[in-house]
XYZ file of C-alpha atoms in Angstrom:
727
model
C 26.655 12.111 27.199
C 27.550 14.295 24.237
C 24.199 14.653 22.513
C 22.316 17.919 22.204
C 20.143 18.641 25.279
C 16.586 17.358 25.139
C 13.369 17.424 27.114
C 12.115 13.903 27.843
C 8.402 13.513 28.579
C 7.420 10.156 30.046
C 3.730 9.159 29.958
C 3.598 6.933 33.032
C 1.914 3.609 32.429
C 2.201 -0.150 32.529
C 2.584 -2.159 35.694
C 4.603 -0.679 38.577
C 7.451 -3.068 37.771
C 7.430 -2.057 34.093
C 7.354 1.626 34.998
C 10.205 1.184 37.472
C 12.285 -0.634 34.828
C 11.600 2.194 32.356
C 12.863 4.867 34.749
C 15.913 2.844 35.723
C 16.939 2.227 32.115
C 16.292 5.856 31.132
C 18.234 7.583 33.912
C 21.643 6.239 32.927
C 21.260 7.371 29.304
C 20.616 11.065 29.991
C 23.015 13.993 29.644
C 23.687 16.620 32.286
C 21.555 19.253 30.570
C 18.648 16.961 29.715
C 15.392 17.464 31.596
C 12.766 14.825 32.369
C 9.089 15.284 33.140
C 6.928 12.337 34.174
C 3.208 12.822 33.533
C 0.975 10.622 35.659
C -2.391 9.340 34.432
C -5.374 9.779 36.747
C -6.321 6.901 38.995
C -2.901 5.223 39.145
C -1.566 5.867 42.691
C 0.651 2.763 42.481
C 2.692 4.499 39.751
C 3.080 7.598 41.906
C 4.667 5.401 44.593
C 7.429 4.437 42.135
C 8.482 8.094 41.880
C 9.369 8.625 45.516
C 12.959 9.784 45.863
C 13.426 10.297 42.102
C 14.709 13.871 42.337
C 16.196 13.760 38.833
C 12.748 14.205 37.242
C 9.717 16.428 37.657
C 6.267 14.925 38.265
C 3.081 16.388 36.783
C -0.464 15.230 37.514
C -2.970 16.638 34.987
C -6.639 16.917 35.842
C -8.762 13.790 36.011
C -10.142 12.631 32.665
C -7.308 14.034 30.585
C -6.234 11.915 27.641
C -2.849 11.026 26.232
C -2.712 14.191 24.108
C -3.420 16.296 27.202
C -0.620 14.573 29.094
C 1.856 15.203 26.258
C 0.730 18.847 26.181
C 1.221 19.203 29.962
C 4.727 17.809 29.599
C 5.506 20.254 26.799
C 4.330 23.176 28.934
C 6.681 22.093 31.728
C 9.828 21.789 29.557
C 11.954 24.142 27.478
C 14.431 22.423 25.095
C 13.808 22.675 21.307
C 13.914 18.873 20.915
C 11.401 16.850 22.944
C 11.361 13.079 23.381
C 7.953 11.498 24.001
C 8.202 8.050 25.550
C 5.682 5.611 26.960
C 6.113 4.528 30.573
C 6.576 0.805 29.863
C 9.508 1.199 27.458
C 12.982 -0.141 28.267
C 15.755 1.851 26.570
C 19.257 0.629 25.733
C 22.634 2.243 26.375
C 23.515 5.221 24.149
C 20.110 5.065 22.424
C 19.694 8.839 22.413
C 22.882 9.495 20.443
C 21.699 8.043 17.096
C 18.133 9.298 17.711
C 19.323 12.893 18.078
C 22.039 12.805 15.427
C 19.678 13.580 12.486
C 18.586 16.851 14.131
C 21.908 18.423 13.109
C 20.138 18.644 9.732
C 17.516 21.426 10.059
C 15.227 19.663 7.561
C 14.602 16.791 10.027
C 11.511 17.337 12.183
C 11.207 13.958 13.932
C 13.204 10.795 14.573
C 12.471 7.526 16.327
C 14.473 4.496 17.412
C 13.887 0.921 16.341
C 11.225 -0.290 18.739
C 9.619 -3.549 19.690
C 5.817 -3.499 19.745
C 5.017 -0.227 18.023
C 2.776 0.803 15.185
C 4.636 2.031 12.120
C 7.998 1.688 10.413
C 10.018 1.769 13.644
C 8.852 -1.731 14.418
C 11.612 -4.209 15.294
C 10.998 -7.874 16.059
C 13.087 -9.051 19.013
C 13.670 -12.759 19.648
C 12.362 -14.250 22.885
C 15.840 -14.727 24.327
C 16.492 -10.962 24.111
C 13.715 -10.272 26.623
C 14.430 -12.899 29.288
C 16.214 -10.347 31.519
C 17.574 -6.802 31.595
C 21.073 -8.185 31.008
C 19.902 -10.204 27.975
C 18.297 -7.122 26.433
C 21.422 -5.057 27.121
C 23.623 -7.633 25.360
C 21.251 -7.944 22.399
C 20.939 -4.147 22.056
C 24.722 -3.735 22.043
C 25.083 -6.122 19.111
C 22.100 -4.494 17.388
C 23.769 -1.086 17.684
C 26.929 -2.427 16.055
C 25.015 -4.166 13.253
C 22.981 -1.046 12.397
C 25.475 1.708 13.108
C 24.951 4.695 10.803
C 21.676 3.364 9.350
C 18.878 5.908 8.921
C 15.692 5.714 6.842
C 13.287 8.442 5.798
C 9.691 7.417 6.491
C 6.265 9.017 6.289
C 5.364 8.559 9.965
C 6.456 7.030 13.256
C 4.602 5.197 15.993
C 3.257 6.639 19.271
C 5.605 4.772 21.647
C 8.954 6.574 21.484
C 9.814 9.558 19.276
C 11.891 12.740 19.262
C 10.294 15.846 17.679
C 11.167 19.492 17.131
C 8.994 21.471 19.507
C 8.227 24.248 17.004
C 7.270 21.763 14.259
C 4.887 20.005 16.638
C 3.243 23.331 17.453
C 2.833 24.204 13.765
C 1.290 20.762 13.174
C -1.384 21.601 15.734
C 0.161 20.204 18.876
C 0.187 16.659 20.205
C -2.636 14.244 19.468
C -3.177 10.695 20.650
C -1.562 9.304 17.471
C 0.623 12.405 16.941
C 0.067 14.613 13.856
C 2.379 12.905 11.357
C 0.798 14.408 8.249
C 1.368 17.909 9.612
C 4.949 17.076 10.601
C 5.756 15.434 7.267
C 4.568 18.594 5.503
C 7.328 20.525 7.287
C 10.331 18.270 6.815
C 11.884 14.837 7.044
C 10.922 12.061 9.443
C 13.545 9.384 10.048
C 14.188 6.113 11.838
C 17.554 5.750 13.580
C 17.982 2.004 13.226
C 20.988 1.687 15.552
C 18.954 2.846 18.563
C 16.889 0.036 20.055
C 14.174 0.209 22.714
C 11.756 -2.465 23.929
C 8.098 -1.723 24.507
C 6.557 -4.075 27.067
C 3.044 -3.191 25.814
C 1.175 -4.435 28.855
C -2.642 -4.131 28.961
C -2.210 -1.156 31.323
C -0.026 0.718 28.796
C -0.654 4.429 29.329
C -1.196 5.097 25.612
C -4.403 3.060 25.532
C -6.420 5.446 27.701
C -7.779 7.402 24.720
C -8.952 4.356 22.806
C -11.916 3.074 24.797
C -15.501 2.764 23.566
C -17.965 5.382 24.797
C -20.794 3.775 26.797
C -23.496 4.784 24.291
C -21.644 3.547 21.168
C -23.725 1.541 18.661
C -22.701 -2.057 18.047
C -21.412 -2.046 14.462
C -20.306 0.472 11.813
C -19.540 -0.265 8.175
C -16.535 1.655 6.870
C -15.910 2.179 3.156
C -13.505 4.236 1.066
C -14.705 4.889 -2.481
C -13.957 6.696 -5.705
C -16.141 6.550 -8.836
C -18.067 3.473 -7.698
C -21.591 4.559 -8.641
C -22.144 1.444 -10.765
C -21.644 -1.018 -7.883
C -21.972 0.919 -4.613
C -25.746 0.735 -4.238
C -25.813 -3.078 -4.218
C -23.041 -3.168 -1.628
C -24.837 -0.739 0.683
C -28.188 -2.514 0.286
C -26.597 -5.761 1.460
C -25.447 -4.064 4.685
C -28.845 -2.748 5.712
C -29.714 -5.519 8.211
C -26.148 -5.990 9.439
C -24.845 -2.613 10.625
C -26.078 0.320 12.681
C -24.431 2.942 10.498
C -22.564 3.171 7.200
C -19.700 5.620 6.779
C -18.563 6.246 3.209
C -15.335 8.193 2.830
C -15.163 9.517 -0.739
C -11.670 10.197 -2.060
C -12.660 12.415 -4.987
C -15.375 10.855 -7.141
C -16.355 12.509 -10.417
C -19.453 10.349 -11.013
C -22.637 9.931 -8.928
C -20.962 7.957 -6.125
C -21.706 10.513 -3.392
C -25.366 10.819 -4.409
C -25.752 7.028 -4.546
C -24.199 6.662 -1.084
C -26.521 9.256 0.443
C -29.547 7.792 -1.302
C -28.767 4.458 0.364
C -28.564 5.959 3.834
C -24.795 6.317 4.246
C -23.090 9.156 6.077
C -20.720 10.554 3.449
C -17.409 12.216 4.206
C -16.085 14.090 1.177
C -12.358 13.626 1.692
C -9.198 13.303 -0.341
C -6.778 10.695 -1.699
C -3.080 10.756 -0.866
C -1.988 7.537 -2.606
C -2.283 5.630 0.673
C -4.995 3.055 1.408
C -4.144 2.771 5.099
C -4.483 6.522 5.624
C -7.800 6.681 3.783
C -9.256 3.776 5.743
C -8.142 5.349 9.017
C -9.813 8.632 8.056
C -13.011 6.688 7.397
C -12.752 4.881 10.749
C -12.344 8.214 12.550
C -15.923 9.046 11.564
C -17.356 5.713 12.747
C -19.063 5.444 16.122
C -19.578 1.698 16.509
C -17.827 -0.501 19.060
C -17.054 -2.784 16.133
C -16.198 -1.863 12.537
C -16.573 -3.806 9.311
C -14.173 -2.849 6.535
C -15.837 -3.469 3.197
C -15.365 -2.146 -0.340
C -17.849 -0.877 -2.900
C -17.303 -3.884 -5.178
C -18.021 -6.297 -2.330
C -21.345 -7.723 -1.199
C -22.014 -9.000 2.305
C -23.511 -12.456 1.737
C -23.674 -13.890 5.249
C -26.254 -14.047 8.021
C -26.599 -10.590 9.656
C -28.389 -11.865 12.777
C -25.709 -14.432 13.570
C -22.886 -11.927 12.961
C -24.439 -9.325 15.261
C -25.162 -11.854 17.979
C -21.594 -13.197 17.753
C -19.851 -9.864 18.216
C -22.266 -8.685 20.909
C -21.369 -11.702 23.050
C -17.658 -11.941 22.198
C -14.533 -10.776 23.985
C -12.438 -11.308 20.814
C -10.623 -8.362 19.253
C -11.299 -9.338 15.638
C -13.047 -11.899 13.454
C -11.841 -13.323 10.158
C -14.204 -13.013 7.201
C -14.443 -15.385 4.251
C -13.833 -13.320 1.105
C -14.794 -15.044 -2.144
C -13.014 -13.388 -5.079
C -14.268 -13.674 -8.631
C -11.209 -13.647 -10.851
C -9.888 -13.691 -14.352
C -10.842 -12.975 -17.920
C -14.557 -12.840 -18.727
C -15.238 -13.855 -15.147
C -14.198 -17.326 -16.181
C -11.023 -18.248 -14.356
C -12.824 -19.568 -11.320
C -12.636 -17.997 -7.921
C -10.352 -17.793 -4.925
C -11.056 -17.471 -1.247
C -9.083 -15.601 1.381
C -9.631 -15.240 5.108
C -8.981 -11.813 6.551
C -9.792 -9.856 9.748
C -12.353 -7.489 8.257
C -14.463 -7.205 11.432
C -12.701 -5.738 14.464
C -13.063 -3.612 17.563
C -12.793 -0.086 16.253
C -11.100 1.876 19.057
C -7.822 -0.087 19.371
C -7.288 -0.572 15.617
C -5.484 1.166 12.800
C -5.000 0.134 9.182
C -1.328 0.149 8.308
C 0.235 0.169 4.869
C 0.004 2.149 1.655
C -1.070 -1.012 -0.215
C -2.422 -4.366 1.012
C -3.109 -2.627 4.294
C -3.062 -4.643 7.496
C -5.404 -4.513 10.503
C -3.117 -3.832 13.466
C -3.188 -2.732 17.077
C -2.866 1.058 16.987
C -0.232 1.063 19.755
C 1.865 -2.078 19.264
C 1.445 -2.569 15.509
C 0.728 -6.247 16.085
C -1.670 -7.887 13.635
C -5.202 -8.247 14.906
C -6.131 -11.914 15.056
C -9.229 -13.772 16.104
C -11.494 -16.666 15.185
C -13.121 -17.159 11.827
C -16.798 -16.234 11.763
C -18.369 -18.611 9.196
C -21.454 -16.429 8.773
C -19.300 -13.436 7.767
C -19.038 -13.962 3.992
C -18.113 -11.285 1.447
C -18.373 -11.657 -2.344
C -15.750 -9.606 -4.192
C -15.784 -8.863 -7.942
C -12.832 -6.478 -8.009
C -10.405 -9.058 -9.399
C -12.250 -9.737 -12.647
C -10.240 -8.363 -15.538
C -13.116 -6.072 -16.563
C -13.227 -4.506 -13.116
C -9.439 -4.247 -12.955
C -9.425 -2.461 -16.307
C -12.275 -0.102 -15.448
C -10.662 0.866 -12.161
C -7.056 0.769 -13.393
C -6.212 -1.420 -10.418
C -3.113 -3.225 -11.623
C -1.060 -0.173 -12.539
C -2.373 1.703 -9.510
C -1.291 -1.115 -7.227
C 2.154 -1.212 -8.824
C 2.538 2.546 -8.325
C 1.480 2.294 -4.688
C 3.759 -0.690 -4.069
C 6.726 1.277 -5.385
C 5.801 4.214 -3.134
C 5.333 1.860 -0.181
C 8.805 0.417 -0.706
C 10.128 3.989 -0.590
C 8.120 4.724 2.593
C 9.557 1.912 4.625
C 12.074 -0.854 4.117
C 11.389 -4.428 5.166
C 10.195 -7.760 3.911
C 6.508 -6.755 3.840
C 7.194 -3.892 1.428
C 9.250 -6.225 -0.780
C 6.442 -8.777 -0.761
C 3.816 -6.199 -1.695
C 6.010 -4.952 -4.536
C 6.470 -8.473 -5.914
C 2.709 -9.108 -5.737
C 1.950 -5.837 -7.520
C 4.535 -6.566 -10.213
C 3.108 -9.962 -11.047
C -0.446 -8.622 -10.872
C 0.384 -5.918 -13.426
C 2.236 -8.286 -15.761
C 5.752 -7.063 -14.934
C 6.934 -10.640 -14.686
C 10.682 -10.234 -14.985
C 10.607 -7.535 -12.310
C 8.497 -9.813 -10.094
C 11.115 -12.556 -10.440
C 13.923 -10.181 -9.520
C 12.030 -8.800 -6.518
C 11.047 -12.265 -5.301
C 14.622 -13.496 -5.526
C 15.671 -10.474 -3.461
C 12.898 -11.200 -0.978
C 14.032 -14.795 -0.557
C 17.489 -13.623 0.475
C 15.898 -11.490 3.226
C 13.122 -13.874 4.299
C 13.538 -15.403 7.730
C 9.988 -16.485 8.466
C 8.502 -19.516 6.722
C 5.469 -17.542 5.522
C 7.696 -15.058 3.680
C 9.597 -17.853 1.971
C 6.305 -19.406 0.873
C 5.047 -16.070 -0.459
C 8.073 -15.369 -2.632
C 8.294 -18.935 -3.938
C 4.615 -18.846 -4.919
C 5.104 -15.557 -6.770
C 8.192 -16.982 -8.500
C 6.312 -20.120 -9.558
C 3.460 -18.087 -11.043
C 5.853 -15.737 -12.851
C 7.780 -18.621 -14.419
C 4.522 -20.310 -15.439
C 3.257 -17.089 -17.026
C 6.513 -16.820 -18.999
C 6.289 -20.529 -19.951
C 9.667 -21.138 -18.317
C 8.498 -24.530 -17.164
C 11.825 -25.993 -16.015
C 12.377 -23.053 -13.658
C 8.767 -23.285 -12.525
C 9.293 -26.960 -11.697
C 12.457 -26.211 -9.683
C 10.645 -23.472 -7.758
C 7.681 -25.729 -7.004
C 10.022 -28.388 -5.624
C 11.682 -25.750 -3.442
C 8.227 -24.681 -2.279
C 7.435 -28.299 -1.425
C 10.362 -28.319 1.018
C 9.133 -25.280 3.007
C 5.321 -25.493 2.737
C 3.406 -26.987 5.634
C 0.360 -28.092 3.605
C 0.414 -30.183 0.436
C -2.156 -28.095 -1.380
C 0.015 -24.972 -0.999
C 2.163 -26.775 -3.586
C -0.608 -28.556 -5.487
C -2.230 -25.329 -6.629
C 0.937 -24.518 -8.593
C 1.792 -28.025 -9.723
C -1.622 -28.504 -11.305
C -0.980 -25.447 -13.510
C 2.505 -26.714 -14.351
C 1.290 -30.151 -15.439
C -1.444 -28.569 -17.561
C 1.107 -26.268 -19.222
C 3.302 -29.316 -19.931
C 0.353 -31.036 -21.628
C 0.114 -33.744 -18.962
C -3.652 -33.412 -18.637
C -4.146 -36.747 -16.900
C -1.694 -35.733 -14.166
C -3.393 -32.335 -13.838
C -6.730 -34.082 -13.309
C -5.208 -36.332 -10.643
C -3.951 -33.320 -8.694
C -7.307 -31.537 -8.929
C -9.027 -34.679 -7.647
C -6.855 -34.783 -4.515
C -7.436 -31.133 -3.633
C -9.847 -30.647 -0.714
C -13.331 -29.346 -1.279
C -12.181 -26.402 0.811
C -9.047 -25.740 2.807
C -6.526 -23.080 3.717
C -2.989 -22.803 2.381
C 0.060 -21.495 4.225
C -0.869 -17.883 3.450
C -4.475 -18.180 4.698
C -5.886 -18.304 1.182
C -8.702 -20.700 0.476
C -7.771 -23.625 -1.740
C -10.293 -26.061 -3.134
C -11.334 -28.002 -6.166
C -13.757 -25.286 -7.179
C -10.950 -22.821 -7.889
C -9.639 -25.135 -10.602
C -12.978 -26.002 -12.156
C -12.017 -24.151 -15.349
C -8.726 -26.018 -15.658
C -10.572 -29.285 -14.912
C -12.985 -28.603 -17.759
C -10.208 -27.630 -20.171
C -8.148 -30.725 -19.322
C -11.137 -32.989 -20.009
C -11.742 -31.193 -23.315
C -8.092 -31.576 -24.376
C -8.461 -35.309 -23.751
C -11.601 -35.321 -25.977
C -13.726 -36.241 -22.977
C -16.362 -33.749 -24.091
C -19.354 -35.189 -22.268
C -17.427 -35.218 -18.974
C -16.302 -31.632 -19.573
C -19.895 -30.552 -20.149
C -21.049 -32.382 -16.999
C -18.348 -30.608 -14.968
C -19.377 -27.231 -16.432
C -23.052 -27.854 -15.710
C -22.236 -28.885 -12.133
C -20.248 -25.685 -11.571
C -23.067 -23.581 -13.000
C -25.654 -25.229 -10.729
C -23.384 -24.363 -7.783
C -23.416 -20.713 -8.829
C -19.862 -20.652 -10.256
C -18.791 -19.451 -13.705
C -15.547 -21.407 -14.233
C -14.700 -20.590 -17.858
C -15.258 -17.641 -20.215
C -18.541 -17.361 -22.085
C -16.936 -18.231 -25.424
C -15.377 -21.341 -23.857
C -18.748 -22.349 -22.384
C -20.208 -22.208 -25.890
C -17.467 -24.542 -27.167
C -17.736 -27.015 -24.282
C -21.527 -27.244 -24.415
C -21.576 -27.293 -28.206
C -19.153 -30.252 -28.298
C -21.608 -32.141 -26.068
C -24.669 -31.236 -28.192
C -25.675 -28.435 -25.821
C -25.953 -24.637 -26.136
C -25.360 -21.419 -24.243
C -29.063 -21.226 -23.465
C -28.439 -23.919 -20.837
C -26.341 -21.482 -18.836
C -29.301 -19.208 -18.164
C -31.356 -22.163 -16.942
C -28.664 -23.805 -14.812
C -27.118 -20.828 -13.034
C -29.007 -19.777 -9.863
C -29.926 -16.156 -9.508
C -27.147 -15.468 -6.964
C -24.602 -16.353 -9.656
C -26.077 -13.940 -12.183
C -23.920 -10.994 -11.191
C -20.653 -12.849 -11.817
C -21.928 -14.151 -15.152
C -22.885 -10.656 -16.292
C -19.346 -9.432 -15.614
C -18.191 -12.232 -17.917
C -20.716 -11.476 -20.618
C -19.513 -7.883 -20.840
C -16.110 -9.194 -21.942
C -17.292 -11.991 -24.232
C -17.337 -11.874 -28.070
C -20.474 -10.000 -29.191
C -22.182 -12.984 -30.821
C -21.822 -15.228 -27.773
C -22.710 -12.375 -25.429
C -25.879 -11.608 -27.368
C -26.944 -15.256 -27.433
C -26.556 -15.624 -23.688
C -28.166 -12.263 -22.916
C -31.190 -13.293 -24.947
C -31.495 -16.521 -22.939
C -31.160 -14.572 -19.692
C -33.800 -12.100 -20.840
C -36.232 -14.938 -21.427
C -35.587 -16.227 -17.895
C -35.455 -12.822 -16.181
C -37.615 -10.452 -18.276
C -37.176 -6.835 -17.186
C -34.042 -7.573 -15.109
C -32.148 -4.220 -14.931
C -28.687 -5.805 -14.644
C -29.273 -7.776 -17.850
C -30.312 -4.559 -19.603
C -27.237 -2.747 -18.275
C -24.916 -5.317 -19.855
C -27.015 -5.464 -23.006
C -26.527 -1.700 -23.385
C -22.751 -2.241 -23.459
C -22.907 -5.181 -25.841
C -25.680 -3.861 -28.091
C -23.524 -1.428 -30.054
C -21.424 -4.378 -31.270
C -24.147 -6.784 -32.436
C -25.915 -6.923 -35.841
C -28.251 -4.024 -36.531
C -31.462 -6.000 -36.125
C -30.362 -7.185 -32.659
C -29.375 -3.655 -31.658
C -32.877 -2.581 -32.633
C -34.455 -5.253 -30.401
C -32.301 -4.326 -27.388
C -33.000 -0.639 -27.959
C -36.746 -1.275 -27.778
C -36.337 -3.225 -24.524
C -34.113 -0.582 -22.969
C -36.549 2.195 -23.819
C -39.536 0.180 -22.589
C -37.899 -0.204 -19.180
C -36.753 3.393 -18.761
C -33.211 3.247 -20.130
C -33.646 5.436 -23.210
C -30.334 7.196 -22.535
C -28.570 3.841 -23.087
C -30.210 3.191 -26.452
C -28.106 0.698 -28.393
C -29.070 2.232 -31.736
C -27.705 5.619 -30.720
C -24.577 3.995 -29.300
C -24.049 2.058 -32.528
C -24.594 5.160 -34.677
C -21.725 7.022 -32.980
C -19.348 4.047 -32.772
C -16.454 4.609 -35.162
C -15.831 0.855 -35.316
C -19.082 0.368 -37.263
C -19.384 1.105 -40.975
C -20.987 4.373 -42.203
C -23.871 2.285 -43.585
C -24.566 0.661 -40.193
C -24.290 3.961 -38.354
C -26.643 5.681 -40.803
C -29.296 2.990 -40.592
C -29.072 2.826 -36.778
C -29.640 6.563 -36.428
C -32.474 6.491 -38.983
C -34.246 3.639 -37.191
C -33.929 5.422 -33.819
C -35.507 8.510 -35.363
C -38.212 6.530 -37.177
C -39.257 4.186 -34.367
C -38.729 6.312 -31.279
C -38.813 9.900 -32.614
C -35.570 10.505 -30.708
C -34.164 13.852 -31.832
C -30.769 12.911 -30.390
C -30.430 10.750 -33.514
C -30.600 13.752 -35.899
C -26.987 14.985 -35.613
C -25.752 11.393 -35.554
C -27.658 10.669 -38.740
C -26.140 13.695 -40.446
C -22.603 12.719 -39.438
C -23.058 9.113 -40.522
C -24.627 10.061 -43.884
C -21.742 12.382 -44.696
C -19.325 9.477 -44.159
C -21.116 7.135 -46.603
C -19.040 6.786 -49.816
C -20.791 8.105 -52.943
C -20.943 4.672 -54.559
C -22.845 3.323 -51.514
C -25.325 6.189 -51.158
C -28.042 4.682 -53.340
C -28.018 1.223 -51.689
C -28.042 2.803 -48.216
C -31.019 5.016 -49.094
C -32.826 1.985 -50.499
C -32.358 0.129 -47.191
C -33.511 3.224 -45.354
C -36.757 3.312 -47.370
C -37.532 -0.175 -46.014
C -36.382 0.292 -42.405
C -37.187 3.980 -41.855
C -39.534 5.148 -44.653
C -40.547 8.498 -43.101
C -36.943 9.458 -42.417
C -36.022 8.396 -45.950
C -38.795 10.551 -47.430
C -37.573 13.552 -45.452
C -34.037 13.128 -46.723
C -35.165 12.769 -50.345
C -37.399 15.867 -50.057
C -34.507 17.845 -48.620
C -32.268 16.722 -51.499
C -34.929 17.748 -53.998
């Protein structure tokens, strides 16, 4: 061997046969000056037996109870070369694997390198076909071809997995020494981390893998922790935490740099708050939150999500289960004014905490912290989460679309692969970069080997073409999707939008009618008639079937869904001799939150009409007042005065609509003047004084007399004061 000399530290593990195969494959790949230390875990005498007669390596047995990090440290103490290779004991290496792994170290800026590896967490992950692992000879043949196909390929990444890596000894020391997951942030701060794609190793990943020793639950661990990462979520966080009270034993909130009252709200609701940082990486932030959790199980939930299931059933299910994860039902409110229906996805949000990591800068995945394999398990019907983060108001407030695009671009730079391409395409279409989404999806289709990846890119393509009104291309893409999809409604959900865009409303209604009440498409997203309730209503209206459209809208409202924008509801109900007031009566209380998101985006007149109806049904409701405070500055003066009185009566004086109107540059100087005068007259609010002065100075001379005349009627004492001052 011609590579630079290295110290190889093997953490013994796996079955005796796996460990024996590891040593046999490793020995033939070493150079004359390489040194090997094998560190035995406590309580595994059968592994010690495999080392008899192996004079080419040194055996170390740390004290009982030592973890993986301690075993790495013991190996480091017993070796001397500047480059150390840390390798798990159930890894099979291929011929000449060390040469490409060590090649990057000729560049002093490189601090760590890893081979392509089956069953590892992180960007080293390689997926080997079944036939490559039928025998040692089959793996050897496959690895030889792999080496030829990937010769000279290296990628810079932000981290590696724990299974097989080479690291500069001094950089590891500066980073704080070995840890169970290895200190990748500290290493990345010192230099480059790379993957040597031509080197291939296979990780058997048996249940007795030596790397799992550190990731066991302590005997006194509570049952369930809730884990959140937050930033500037004070407006929604309290409701989310309240909903968790009967479900979890502890709530851990990891704050990534809030500038509002988020931290205070979290503490007031009983959460343990970790004031952390944000490094443009969702997976990292979620892992930092999980590190502070103590539960045997963890629930990942966000501040704009509400647990809506049965806490007793969920707790009983996980207490009695040997599953590793459970899928939650996540109901997403979507679209403009909260009125584009809803979608449902199924995702493993509840999982055993110790063996899990979240992987990915964006659209993070729940994976095994050693093998990188996705955590799967049964669906738990009682685990239901309502999510409002996809409404356009929430997206705008949080800047989600552009943030997601930025993170997707960074993720594609972190690691190559089809997942990064898919996340980039999703972020591009979500942020309205449609042409870029088409280009990325076309590129993804050329790389996609799995059916699910083909489906993903074709669905993104279909939506992009529909958004651009390129209907012929959308039709071609949908037909291509039909050939690869395994369920009809994976295709139907796009075809219904195509037929509507073409003006074939009858055909669109036929497709909606054949959709299931609820089902799951090829990508594990919920598909059902309810998601297309808004399109159903619009199609009926376009066919002048106004009574049917109103019936469909009323049915959706009774079911707690808000399928169309508030302004559209006014049109549909008005065409059927109804009114917006019906909405307040029909919608159950659990649907109120979604409706209020929609009202905040509606035209002021419609918003005010519906808020008034809601106020009559729910007098004193704080959430209604909160939205009214936003809308009130835009309504006629007399209505702003009424909402101001209600807000002040219920303790929201700081949100006074009159004061808000008086400082709103979109309103005329006359309106601003009268609003400030009324606030001063009716409520003796001195905060109105400077606003009144500013507004008065902006009133044109020719309008001064009429404005003062109105003020004498609406705010006589304030008017008298102004006239006395002028005198």
